[in-house]
Amino acid sequence: MKDDRARLLLSLNVEPGDPRLASALREQGGAAALLDAVRRRPAMWPEPWQHVTDGPEDQVEHMLRVGREQGLRWITPGHEEWPEQLAGLDEVETAGGAGGAPLGLWCRGTGHLRLLSEHAVAVVGARDCTTYGAEVAGDIAASAAASGFTVVSGAAFGIDASAHRGGLAAGDAGIAVLACGADLDYPRAHASLLGRIAEYGVVVSEYPPGRAAARSRFLARNRLIAALADGLVVVEAAHRSGSLNTLQWADRLGRTTMAVPGPVTSAQSQGTHDAVRSGKAVLVGSGADVVAELVGFHGRIAKDRAVDVDPVATAVFGQLHDASPRQPAEIARELRIGTLHTVRALRRLEADGAVEATAEGWQRTATSSPAP
Amino acid sequence: MKDDRARLLLSLNVEPGDPRLASALREQGGAAALLDAVRRRPAMWPEPWQHVTDGPEDQVEHMLRVGREQGLRWITPGHEEWPEQLAGLDEVETAGGAGGAPLGLWCRGTGHLRLLSEHAVAVVGARDCTTYGAEVAGDIAASAAASGFTVVSGAAFGIDASAHRGGLAAGDAGIAVLACGADLDYPRAHASLLGRIAEYGVVVSEYPPGRAAARSRFLARNRLIAALADGLVVVEAAHRSGSLNTLQWADRLGRTTMAVPGPVTSAQSQGTHDAVRSGKAVLVGSGADVVAELVGFHGRIAKDRAVDVDPVATAVFGQLHDASPRQPAEIARELRIGTLHTVRALRRLEADGAVEATAEGWQRTATSSPAP
């Protein structure tokens, strides 16, 4: 059985995010080998894992068909769209009953997950946020999006939704990571928000289509939000809020961890203040602060001339392969990265002298090297 | 001329806080020697210093009489009431045209400056503060006062006044440091506030009676606020606010530096957020946080049994010298430390088994050692 199908079969029978999975995969040397090992000596493995032997090919075919019908695609490590940074999850301690890189991801939406998460910031926080928190989350997301960062969040009520909306309003494609099947609109009231994200971005889940959300899955989901982004901003969080769990994942993964302060009289800011006090997060007061932290820490995003280290710009440049000029929207469709990211990449390439705008569209300059 | 009179004469002719003073005192080996040096070769010294030769004894006598008439006392290093921690100012870099330990201090009020500043916290901030800031300053000051810390501030409008009022309401004696003569009510509208502080605490200034406030004197005054206290809390401060100057003094002096966050949308919290972001201050959200930082950092104030290192408790214990029990108010009057501090010291001594409460008042226990 091929690796991507073996991973899918495992994900149907083993709880995705189970920290024993990652180590079993490593020990057995891959998904197919792990399947074989379970089949050979089922009693050696946790009870639910043993069902992996029940009509494996049927299960895989069925789920792939269900996924297709729901507009989902299944991607695994090695896939062109797979975000390499998820591998970091295999390098850090497990926690709260979850850990390890996901077996694979179900994706819904036109966005290209790897390219969109190249420059990404997670913005998360309390479900029962204050008006202040909602406004700040929206502003920070919009400002980060305008600086070329994709907003990653969990589509929950409160801060998550405000962050997604702020990003979308600024032209962001968006990435939503769910704790249930990527085909489900959860929470129900956010069906149209998830639809808007799927339009140019991606709704992502490690759970099979139709799988319901559960408390433990929210905790497991948090590690994916943290892992997908370069940094994480907690906008509001009560003492011991779930967002602080996401912050811990980001911290373990070596991501830039940030927290927004608020009135000390607000219960919804206690968690962010605790995080700053304990040194687990840097205080940020604006989108500009967030961008400065991300750029400063990673040094990955040079202000103007980052073409040589920027896979998005490289991909956009690759689309301008012949003499005929092209429109940003056309390139965006092709690359599945949204028009905003495309235009920003074109501007960076232009500043670098690699491309130029003409009346008919964008084209390579005469002097541009074949691969900038 | 005796040292305290020589210092007074110098303070009348040299701008107190002039950073050249401290080094001149060190070089010449004391105030009297510096006076002699100026008299011998006046041209070697800054022009205003040369007036030190004009009828010195008359000047000193006149000013001491004026001070007495205004209810002020002049204290200098070596005086029983002199706060030793001011010497730290001689060890740190000068800044903003000010520096060095003060020549002496004019004190108004019944409080004992050294004992009151043994456990003290400075609470400062914006003059044009928000309602939020005023409330938080009052709460933090009240809570720190209730934990036995004297509140030190500048009696200015806004945060300063709220901090003083919060402390007084919780039974604090209070220390106000002015940028003008300690006899002057500055600002005018705070005459009754200053009167209340003088009732059990101290209004302090390094400027002679009658000397008017000036911009440079506020900056020089800030170093005394920082030096007198164990730690400093900035509650609200706009970008580049004067309170950040006080914070820098506290930082230079190795005091615990703290800042209160607020809404990131509030201009009055930009300065405190900047201070936290840059690592110049620890974020604190409550009086409990402040006390925890002060206790944790200095380790000077053990929770219950700090009698052996606590000069306030030692002084209170010293007042219970014979068999007849005494009332806290009586001891407070004698020691000039306010009833709150006295009762708290008695409680600490009680926890230590050194004193006990009887129907007639407090007395030493039979088993208590002569000097706990």
XYZ file of C-alpha atoms in Angstrom:
744
model
C 0.000 0.000 0.000
C 1.341 3.438 -0.921
C 2.365 5.728 1.913
C -0.410 8.309 1.502
C -3.082 5.579 1.511
C -1.467 3.790 4.438
C -1.492 7.060 6.372
C -5.146 7.602 5.530
C -6.026 4.100 6.693
C -4.158 4.686 9.949
C -5.909 8.014 10.477
C -9.259 6.242 10.244
C -8.402 3.721 12.949
C -6.023 5.565 15.217
C -6.998 8.850 16.824
C -5.056 11.478 14.838
C -2.840 13.425 17.203
C -2.293 10.361 19.419
C 1.309 10.895 20.498
C 2.034 7.153 20.236
C 1.504 7.393 16.469
C 4.554 9.462 15.668
C 6.890 7.213 17.620
C 5.319 4.051 16.174
C 5.804 5.463 12.669
C 9.445 6.216 13.408
C 10.083 2.825 15.008
C 8.438 0.853 12.211
C 9.955 2.982 9.459
C 6.839 4.382 7.826
C 3.072 4.027 7.586
C 2.975 0.871 5.437
C 5.451 -0.863 7.743
C 3.421 0.158 10.780
C 0.270 -1.260 9.168
C 2.085 -4.525 8.537
C 3.315 -4.627 12.117
C -0.200 -4.132 13.480
C -1.581 -6.790 11.153
C 1.138 -9.257 12.101
C 0.710 -8.965 15.850
C -2.526 -7.051 16.551
C -2.481 -7.837 20.268
C 0.714 -5.790 20.648
C -1.111 -2.576 19.797
C -3.875 -0.486 21.397
C -7.297 -1.962 20.784
C -8.629 0.666 18.338
C -5.489 0.350 16.176
C -6.294 -3.329 15.546
C -9.311 -2.427 13.375
C -6.816 -1.297 10.754
C -7.071 -4.895 9.517
C -10.784 -4.616 8.665
C -11.113 -4.257 4.879
C -8.340 -1.708 4.485
C -8.645 -0.943 0.768
C -12.425 -0.523 1.012
C -12.053 1.919 3.890
C -9.489 4.015 2.024
C -11.482 4.066 -1.219
C -14.663 4.932 0.596
C -13.105 7.816 2.509
C -11.324 9.229 -0.532
C -14.662 9.182 -2.394
C -16.477 10.840 0.529
C -13.730 13.458 0.682
C -13.923 14.151 -3.052
C -17.690 14.533 -2.837
C -17.220 17.089 -0.048
C -14.589 18.967 -2.040
C -11.710 17.780 0.165
C -8.243 16.596 -0.797
C -5.940 14.379 1.289
C -2.304 15.475 1.454
C 0.602 13.775 3.208
C 4.347 14.408 3.681
C 6.054 14.536 0.317
C 2.971 15.993 -1.370
C 3.710 19.214 -3.225
C 1.285 21.100 -0.958
C 2.581 19.631 2.327
C 3.899 22.258 4.779
C 7.375 21.046 5.734
C 7.293 22.958 9.025
C 4.845 20.394 10.452
C 7.803 18.040 10.850
C 8.824 20.189 13.822
C 6.037 18.518 15.776
C 7.990 15.250 15.676
C 10.937 16.969 17.364
C 9.178 18.332 20.431
C 7.688 16.855 23.559
C 4.091 15.693 23.430
C 1.624 17.294 25.820
C -1.992 17.130 26.892
C -2.420 13.718 25.235
C -1.425 15.001 21.806
C 1.750 15.290 19.795
C 3.656 14.435 16.666
C 3.253 15.574 13.083
C -0.144 14.724 11.593
C -0.478 11.597 9.419
C -1.935 13.790 6.737
C -4.306 16.691 6.260
C -7.670 17.028 4.640
C -7.890 20.360 2.820
C -10.929 22.237 1.589
C -10.597 25.394 -0.458
C -8.678 26.711 -3.409
C -5.630 27.880 -1.443
C -2.208 26.241 -1.653
C -1.469 25.219 1.922
C 2.325 25.166 1.651
C 2.679 28.506 -0.089
C 0.042 30.192 2.074
C 1.742 29.014 5.249
C 5.189 30.124 4.079
C 4.618 33.481 5.789
C 1.902 32.957 8.301
C 0.876 34.168 11.723
C -1.557 32.452 14.053
C -3.968 34.752 15.887
C -5.983 33.028 18.604
C -7.800 33.803 21.808
C -10.837 33.592 23.999
C -14.202 32.505 22.635
C -16.000 34.848 25.032
C -13.808 37.803 24.190
C -14.518 41.464 24.870
C -15.312 44.063 22.221
C -11.812 45.401 22.806
C -10.256 42.004 22.141
C -12.319 41.444 19.008
C -11.275 44.808 17.610
C -7.600 44.338 18.395
C -7.613 40.810 16.907
C -9.176 42.136 13.712
C -6.716 45.026 13.479
C -3.664 42.856 14.116
C -4.799 40.240 11.596
C -5.537 42.895 8.969
C -2.205 44.550 9.510
C -0.279 41.258 9.404
C -2.195 40.259 6.266
C -1.374 43.581 4.625
C 2.292 42.800 5.344
C 1.959 39.516 3.491
C 1.273 37.104 6.338
C -1.512 34.562 6.071
C -3.713 34.488 9.155
C -4.052 31.035 10.747
C -6.714 30.414 13.367
C -9.306 27.963 14.568
C -12.557 29.526 13.294
C -13.987 29.494 16.807
C -16.271 32.175 18.212
C -14.618 35.293 19.556
C -10.994 36.129 18.819
C -10.535 33.399 16.181
C -13.428 34.653 14.066
C -12.399 38.304 14.465
C -8.888 37.431 13.354
C -10.113 35.538 10.279
C -12.481 38.379 9.380
C -9.793 41.019 9.856
C -7.450 39.081 7.593
C -10.086 38.450 4.928
C -11.030 42.148 4.911
C -7.399 42.990 4.180
C -7.308 40.534 1.267
C -5.886 37.545 3.146
C -6.723 34.067 1.831
C -6.692 32.551 5.327
C -6.108 29.161 6.911
C -8.619 27.676 9.359
C -7.660 24.540 11.276
C -10.622 22.546 12.583
C -11.007 20.009 15.396
C -13.540 18.070 13.293
C -13.745 16.947 9.665
C -12.776 19.731 7.252
C -16.127 19.227 5.498
C -18.073 20.231 8.610
C -19.020 23.818 9.330
C -18.002 24.099 12.959
C -19.235 26.085 14.708
C -22.399 26.018 12.620
C -22.765 29.810 12.792
C -19.431 30.159 10.987
C -20.484 28.293 7.839
C -20.224 31.417 5.717
C -16.905 32.437 7.323
C -15.463 28.999 6.523
C -16.897 29.321 3.013
C -15.102 32.633 2.551
C -11.825 31.125 3.762
C -12.232 28.171 1.391
C -12.753 30.596 -1.487
C -9.071 31.639 -1.629
C -7.536 29.943 1.381
C -7.766 26.543 3.052
C -9.838 24.884 5.750
C -7.621 22.156 7.203
C -8.088 19.130 9.460
C -6.274 15.948 10.347
C -9.660 14.265 11.000
C -11.534 12.318 8.343
C -14.595 13.891 6.701
C -17.624 13.737 8.983
C -15.636 13.197 12.196
C -17.183 15.246 15.026
C -15.303 17.715 17.188
C -14.360 16.679 20.740
C -12.565 18.293 23.631
C -9.364 16.304 23.164
C -9.427 17.166 19.456
C -9.359 20.887 20.198
C -6.180 20.353 22.187
C -4.664 18.251 19.386
C -5.780 20.810 16.804
C -3.988 23.602 18.677
C -0.609 22.048 17.888
C -1.331 22.307 14.152
C -2.272 25.993 14.429
C 0.998 26.630 16.241
C 3.081 24.521 13.862
C 1.692 25.964 10.623
C 2.587 29.584 11.470
C 5.861 31.461 11.969
C 4.505 32.988 15.125
C 1.477 33.092 17.346
C -0.405 35.999 18.894
C -2.766 35.426 21.809
C -5.124 38.391 21.906
C -7.270 37.611 24.936
C -7.164 34.602 27.208
C -8.563 34.075 30.632
C -6.456 32.356 33.261
C -5.904 28.732 32.081
C -7.609 29.355 28.736
C -7.176 26.884 25.862
C -5.339 29.550 23.886
C -2.495 29.248 26.360
C -2.235 25.592 25.312
C -1.705 26.780 21.729
C 0.867 29.262 23.018
C 2.757 26.441 24.715
C 2.858 24.482 21.478
C 4.222 27.525 19.659
C 6.789 27.961 22.415
C 7.892 24.298 22.245
C 8.175 24.604 18.474
C 10.402 27.663 18.752
C 7.873 29.912 17.064
C 7.659 33.600 17.947
C 5.179 33.774 20.821
C 3.310 37.019 21.348
C 0.523 38.250 23.588
C -1.623 41.367 23.574
C -2.128 43.163 26.896
C -5.397 44.683 28.003
C -6.900 46.311 31.045
C -5.659 44.539 34.167
C -9.252 44.742 35.352
C -10.358 42.429 32.520
C -10.492 38.691 33.242
C -9.949 38.060 29.530
C -6.492 39.600 29.700
C -5.246 37.661 32.724
C -3.915 34.832 30.594
C -2.021 37.105 28.224
C -0.579 39.074 31.131
C 0.483 35.835 32.822
C 2.180 34.768 29.587
C 4.116 38.040 29.349
C 5.010 38.034 33.061
C 6.333 34.508 32.910
C 8.350 35.267 29.794
C 6.376 32.814 27.663
C 5.302 35.574 25.274
C 6.487 38.949 24.061
C 4.085 41.837 24.571
C 2.740 43.191 21.280
C 0.499 46.198 20.951
C -0.176 46.379 17.231
C 0.101 44.642 13.893
C 3.326 46.573 13.372
C 4.735 45.054 16.577
C 3.712 41.596 15.370
C 5.336 42.030 11.967
C 8.476 43.448 13.591
C 8.738 40.405 15.877
C 8.221 37.962 13.010
C 10.652 39.679 10.686
C 13.194 40.369 13.400
C 13.144 36.899 14.881
C 13.172 34.798 11.767
C 15.051 37.158 9.507
C 13.227 35.274 6.787
C 11.333 38.208 5.404
C 13.693 40.904 4.265
C 11.991 44.208 3.708
C 12.366 44.501 -0.073
C 14.814 42.103 -1.626
C 13.901 38.683 -0.267
C 13.375 37.072 -3.664
C 16.137 34.530 -3.284
C 14.736 33.096 -0.059
C 11.079 33.593 -0.834
C 9.298 30.528 -2.273
C 6.143 32.534 -2.989
C 8.039 35.041 -5.130
C 9.925 32.185 -6.766
C 6.648 30.459 -7.646
C 5.164 33.692 -8.998
C 8.298 34.341 -11.044
C 8.022 30.804 -12.399
C 4.571 31.637 -13.761
C 6.035 34.360 -15.983
C 7.757 31.818 -18.192
C 7.262 33.257 -21.665
C 7.062 36.628 -23.339
C 3.320 37.233 -22.890
C 2.429 39.387 -19.858
C 0.017 37.949 -17.287
C -2.552 39.331 -14.851
C -2.081 38.803 -11.072
C -5.540 37.198 -10.736
C -4.588 34.625 -13.377
C -1.325 33.770 -11.632
C -3.128 33.640 -8.286
C -5.633 31.141 -9.662
C -2.854 29.002 -11.037
C -0.785 29.009 -7.845
C -3.754 29.040 -5.467
C -2.263 31.721 -3.238
C -4.812 34.538 -3.573
C -4.426 37.795 -5.469
C -3.013 39.695 -2.473
C -0.044 37.373 -2.058
C 0.515 37.373 -5.816
C 0.572 41.157 -6.094
C 2.860 41.444 -3.080
C 5.238 38.886 -4.575
C 5.187 40.777 -7.890
C 6.057 44.014 -6.055
C 8.982 42.313 -4.338
C 10.162 40.911 -7.666
C 9.740 44.376 -9.207
C 11.826 46.002 -6.477
C 14.416 43.375 -7.241
C 14.368 44.291 -10.948
C 13.183 40.803 -11.906
C 9.734 41.689 -13.273
C 7.950 44.757 -14.612
C 4.380 45.900 -15.089
C 3.241 46.743 -18.613
C -0.130 47.867 -19.964
C -0.905 44.209 -20.752
C 0.191 42.791 -17.382
C 3.336 41.592 -15.625
C 6.367 40.108 -17.360
C 9.987 39.257 -16.669
C 12.476 42.061 -17.333
C 14.978 41.617 -20.138
C 17.813 41.434 -17.623
C 16.186 39.108 -15.094
C 18.000 35.902 -14.411
C 16.178 32.651 -15.212
C 15.762 31.784 -11.545
C 15.933 34.803 -9.237
C 31.640 74.219 59.703
C 29.868 71.018 60.535
C 29.024 68.696 57.667
C 25.244 69.122 57.784
C 25.573 72.932 57.751
C 28.195 72.799 54.998
C 25.834 70.661 52.925
C 22.994 73.098 53.531
C 25.156 76.034 52.454
C 26.179 74.162 49.305
C 22.558 73.316 48.517
C 21.702 77.018 48.634
C 24.369 77.955 46.094
C 24.677 74.911 43.888
C 21.656 73.490 42.096
C 20.774 70.339 44.070
C 20.935 67.356 41.752
C 23.764 68.905 39.719
C 25.763 65.784 38.850
C 29.065 67.683 39.335
C 28.261 67.990 43.026
C 28.612 64.342 43.915
C 31.971 63.988 42.205
C 33.245 67.272 43.703
C 32.234 66.042 47.169
C 34.065 62.781 46.603
C 37.165 64.470 45.211
C 37.385 67.028 48.006
C 36.531 64.534 50.717
C 33.327 66.037 52.092
C 31.168 69.124 52.125
C 33.326 71.279 54.406
C 36.425 70.518 52.341
C 34.547 71.327 49.140
C 33.452 74.654 50.631
C 37.071 75.427 51.509
C 38.219 74.502 48.020
C 35.640 76.805 46.450
C 36.603 79.623 48.800
C 40.315 79.199 48.126
C 40.122 79.257 44.358
C 36.617 80.448 43.357
C 37.528 80.853 39.689
C 38.078 77.093 39.420
C 34.392 76.408 40.020
C 31.131 77.081 38.158
C 29.992 80.693 38.625
C 26.921 80.018 40.848
C 29.037 77.892 43.222
C 31.250 80.883 43.985
C 28.458 82.628 45.905
C 29.014 80.061 48.614
C 31.483 82.587 49.997
C 28.794 85.238 50.615
C 28.052 85.341 54.320
C 27.868 81.580 54.775
C 26.859 81.399 58.415
C 24.123 83.980 57.917
C 22.696 82.049 54.990
C 22.648 78.803 56.900
C 21.093 80.313 60.000
C 18.500 82.152 57.960
C 17.462 79.060 56.051
C 17.325 76.837 59.122
C 15.086 79.445 60.776
C 12.851 79.686 57.688
C 12.638 75.912 57.565
C 11.741 75.679 61.254
C 9.029 78.287 60.788
C 7.590 76.195 57.938
C 7.735 73.004 59.991
C 10.653 71.547 58.018
C 13.740 69.717 59.257
C 17.058 69.379 57.400
C 18.587 65.907 57.416
C 21.889 64.776 55.908
C 23.877 61.519 55.639
C 24.622 60.190 59.086
C 21.412 61.618 60.519
C 19.323 58.993 62.277
C 16.479 59.561 59.790
C 18.681 59.475 56.658
C 17.716 56.705 54.173
C 20.962 54.857 53.475
C 19.695 53.605 50.126
C 20.155 57.115 48.646
C 23.885 56.391 48.526
C 23.131 54.170 45.537
C 22.733 57.339 43.478
C 26.464 57.977 43.842
C 27.201 54.608 42.269
C 25.241 54.990 39.038
C 25.634 57.036 35.899
C 24.162 60.514 35.854
C 21.523 61.295 33.252
C 19.386 64.149 31.987
C 21.549 66.721 33.763
C 20.983 65.173 37.175
C 22.672 62.628 39.361
C 24.330 61.801 42.633
C 22.957 61.418 46.124
C 21.288 64.570 47.447
C 23.279 66.894 49.740
C 20.474 66.624 52.231
C 16.712 66.549 52.431
C 14.144 68.907 53.846
C 11.366 66.930 55.479
C 7.886 68.043 56.451
C 5.572 65.749 58.367
C 5.600 63.496 61.372
C 6.834 60.400 59.539
C 10.274 58.862 60.041
C 11.795 58.917 56.559
C 14.275 56.081 57.057
C 11.862 53.663 58.688
C 9.021 54.521 56.286
C 11.241 53.964 53.276
C 12.559 50.630 54.582
C 9.768 48.847 52.713
C 8.581 51.230 50.057
C 7.255 51.143 46.546
C 7.137 54.062 44.144
C 3.962 54.364 42.075
C 4.159 56.952 39.314
C 2.617 57.750 35.971
C 0.956 60.140 33.602
C -0.502 63.442 34.788
C -3.269 63.211 32.197
C -4.132 59.641 33.058
C -7.320 57.786 32.181
C -9.998 56.749 34.672
C -8.701 53.204 34.256
C -5.168 54.257 35.154
C -6.300 56.264 38.164
C -8.271 53.302 39.497
C -5.467 50.808 38.965
C -2.923 53.136 40.583
C -5.160 53.525 43.620
C -5.768 49.788 43.878
C -2.109 48.872 43.528
C -1.044 51.484 46.069
C -3.726 50.357 48.536
C -2.773 46.738 48.134
C 0.964 47.428 48.499
C 0.246 49.603 51.556
C -1.852 46.838 53.083
C 1.178 44.560 52.637
C 3.322 46.974 54.586
C 4.911 49.018 51.821
C 4.997 52.795 52.033
C 3.842 54.455 48.802
C 6.342 56.933 47.347
C 5.277 59.314 44.596
C 5.521 62.853 43.324
C 2.151 64.306 44.364
C 1.501 65.358 40.767
C -1.915 65.306 39.109
C -3.107 61.988 37.731
C -1.433 58.722 38.664
C 0.739 60.201 41.443
C -2.237 61.620 43.317
C -4.307 58.457 42.830
C -1.439 56.372 44.183
C -1.023 58.598 47.258
C -4.782 58.569 47.886
C -4.993 54.781 47.468
C -2.165 54.317 49.952
C -3.608 56.770 52.478
C -7.015 55.081 52.273
C -5.336 51.787 53.191
C -3.625 53.372 56.205
C -0.314 54.215 54.548
C 1.684 57.132 55.945
C 3.107 58.040 52.536
C 6.159 59.774 51.132
C 5.826 62.604 48.604
C 8.955 63.885 46.885
C 8.632 67.405 45.489
C 10.507 69.302 42.772
C 10.180 72.525 44.799
C 10.641 73.457 48.442
C 8.989 70.963 50.803
C 7.084 73.868 52.363
C 5.271 74.641 49.117
C 1.994 72.995 48.159
C 2.687 71.990 44.593
C 0.504 71.574 42.698
C -1.644 74.082 44.580
C -4.732 71.876 44.235
C -2.966 69.140 46.204
C -2.462 71.226 49.360
C -4.803 69.025 51.364
C -3.316 65.821 49.921
C 0.161 66.982 50.959
C -1.248 67.925 54.347
C -2.634 64.421 54.783
C 0.726 62.888 53.846
C 2.537 65.165 56.308
C 0.137 64.031 59.037
C 1.725 60.558 59.372
C 4.225 60.439 56.515
C 6.794 62.804 54.992
C 6.890 65.421 52.245
C 10.497 65.496 51.051
C 12.625 67.786 48.908
C 16.291 68.439 48.261
C 15.407 72.077 47.471
C 15.481 74.823 50.112
C 12.199 76.144 51.474
C 10.500 78.486 49.032
C 12.438 77.294 45.979
C 10.078 77.107 42.962
C 9.598 74.012 40.803
C 11.250 73.922 37.370
C 11.389 71.469 34.514
C 14.942 70.340 35.282
C 13.973 69.884 38.930
C 11.258 67.391 38.031
C 13.873 65.284 36.276
C 16.249 65.554 39.246
C 13.400 64.796 41.650
C 12.576 61.581 39.761
C 15.880 60.031 40.811
C 14.956 60.488 44.490
C 11.568 58.800 44.002
C 13.336 55.865 42.369
C 16.110 55.702 44.969
C 13.897 55.877 48.050
C 11.802 52.831 47.095
C 12.559 49.116 46.724
C 10.758 49.085 43.416
C 8.857 51.285 41.030
C 5.549 50.773 39.252
C 4.659 52.896 36.226
C 0.896 52.738 35.863
C 0.304 54.806 32.743
C 2.812 56.627 30.589
C 2.532 57.936 27.095
C 5.380 57.392 24.666
C 8.392 59.390 26.031
C 6.583 60.329 29.233
C 8.517 61.696 32.214
C 7.575 58.617 34.216
C 9.827 56.605 31.931
C 12.683 58.800 33.142
C 11.874 57.715 36.709
C 11.752 54.115 35.473
C 15.239 54.487 34.018
C 16.557 55.750 37.342
C 15.002 52.770 39.107
C 16.542 50.482 36.494
C 20.005 52.039 36.888
C 19.706 51.698 40.656
C 18.866 48.017 40.376
C 15.413 48.506 41.820
C 12.537 46.240 40.778
C 11.005 47.967 37.760
C 7.360 47.253 36.992
C 4.788 48.519 34.527
C 1.032 48.109 34.293
C -0.434 47.243 30.884
C -3.621 48.690 29.518
C -5.628 48.665 26.325
C -3.262 48.782 23.355
C -5.661 51.347 21.931
C -4.829 53.782 24.782
C -2.036 56.309 24.182
C -1.460 56.412 27.952
C -0.368 52.778 27.942
C 2.111 53.022 25.066
C 4.966 53.924 27.372
C 4.317 51.074 29.785
C 3.960 48.614 26.909
C 7.223 49.876 25.400
C 8.904 49.375 28.770
C 7.673 45.779 29.012
C 8.491 44.997 25.374
C 12.016 46.302 25.731
C 12.539 44.377 28.946
C 12.978 47.532 31.043
C 10.024 46.599 33.253
C 8.166 43.526 34.404
C 4.459 43.447 33.658
C 2.320 43.662 36.794
C -1.442 43.405 36.853
C -2.270 43.855 40.505
C -1.006 44.853 43.896
C -0.411 41.155 44.557
C 1.884 41.014 41.516
C 3.750 44.072 42.789
C 4.238 42.630 46.262
C 5.317 39.293 44.769
C 7.941 41.027 42.639
C 9.249 43.068 45.548
C 9.370 40.138 47.937
C 10.718 37.733 45.332
C 13.388 40.035 44.008
C 14.791 41.402 47.198
C 14.095 38.465 49.422
C 14.151 41.124 52.121
C 10.603 40.651 53.264
C 10.024 37.113 54.323
C 6.388 36.217 54.647
C 6.138 35.748 58.407
C 9.445 35.541 60.168
C 11.476 38.472 58.935
C 12.085 39.989 62.350
C 15.826 39.529 62.316
C 16.293 41.531 59.117
C 13.446 43.975 59.608
C 14.465 47.320 61.094
C 10.845 48.415 61.527
C 10.037 45.354 63.637
C 13.290 45.822 65.517
C 12.370 49.440 66.295
C 8.869 48.431 67.398
C 10.267 45.652 69.580
C 12.637 48.196 71.068
C 9.656 50.246 72.214
C 8.397 47.370 74.368
C 11.271 47.748 76.783
C 9.578 47.231 80.147
C 6.794 45.170 81.618
C 3.939 47.605 80.943
C 1.951 46.846 77.774
C 1.673 49.599 75.129
C -0.863 50.633 72.493
C 0.134 50.574 68.789
C -0.855 54.238 68.327
C 1.485 55.238 71.154
C 4.401 53.305 69.663
C 3.559 54.739 66.216
C 3.713 58.277 67.598
C 7.053 57.596 69.224
C 8.627 55.981 66.151
C 6.832 58.208 63.609
C 5.952 55.313 61.335
C 2.139 55.391 61.372
C -0.181 52.985 63.150
C -0.494 50.650 60.139
C 3.229 49.947 60.018
C 3.306 49.540 63.774
C 0.469 47.022 63.857
C 1.968 45.066 60.982
C 5.331 44.948 62.721
C 3.625 43.777 65.912
C 1.887 40.995 63.958
C 5.208 39.871 62.510
C 6.774 39.916 65.962
C 3.785 37.985 67.294
C 4.144 35.321 64.593
C 7.751 35.092 65.647
C 6.737 34.551 69.273
C 8.518 37.732 70.357
C 5.494 39.764 71.478
C 1.920 39.112 72.562
C -1.300 41.077 72.768
C -2.952 41.431 76.172
C -6.094 43.247 77.258
C -3.889 46.226 78.199
C -1.890 46.310 74.969
C 1.225 44.705 73.471
C 4.170 43.396 75.444
C 7.226 41.193 75.025
C 6.700 37.493 75.660
C 8.440 35.916 78.628
C 10.627 33.867 76.292
C 11.527 36.583 73.808
C 15.181 37.355 73.421
C 16.356 40.869 74.293
C 17.059 41.751 70.631
C 15.078 39.611 68.182
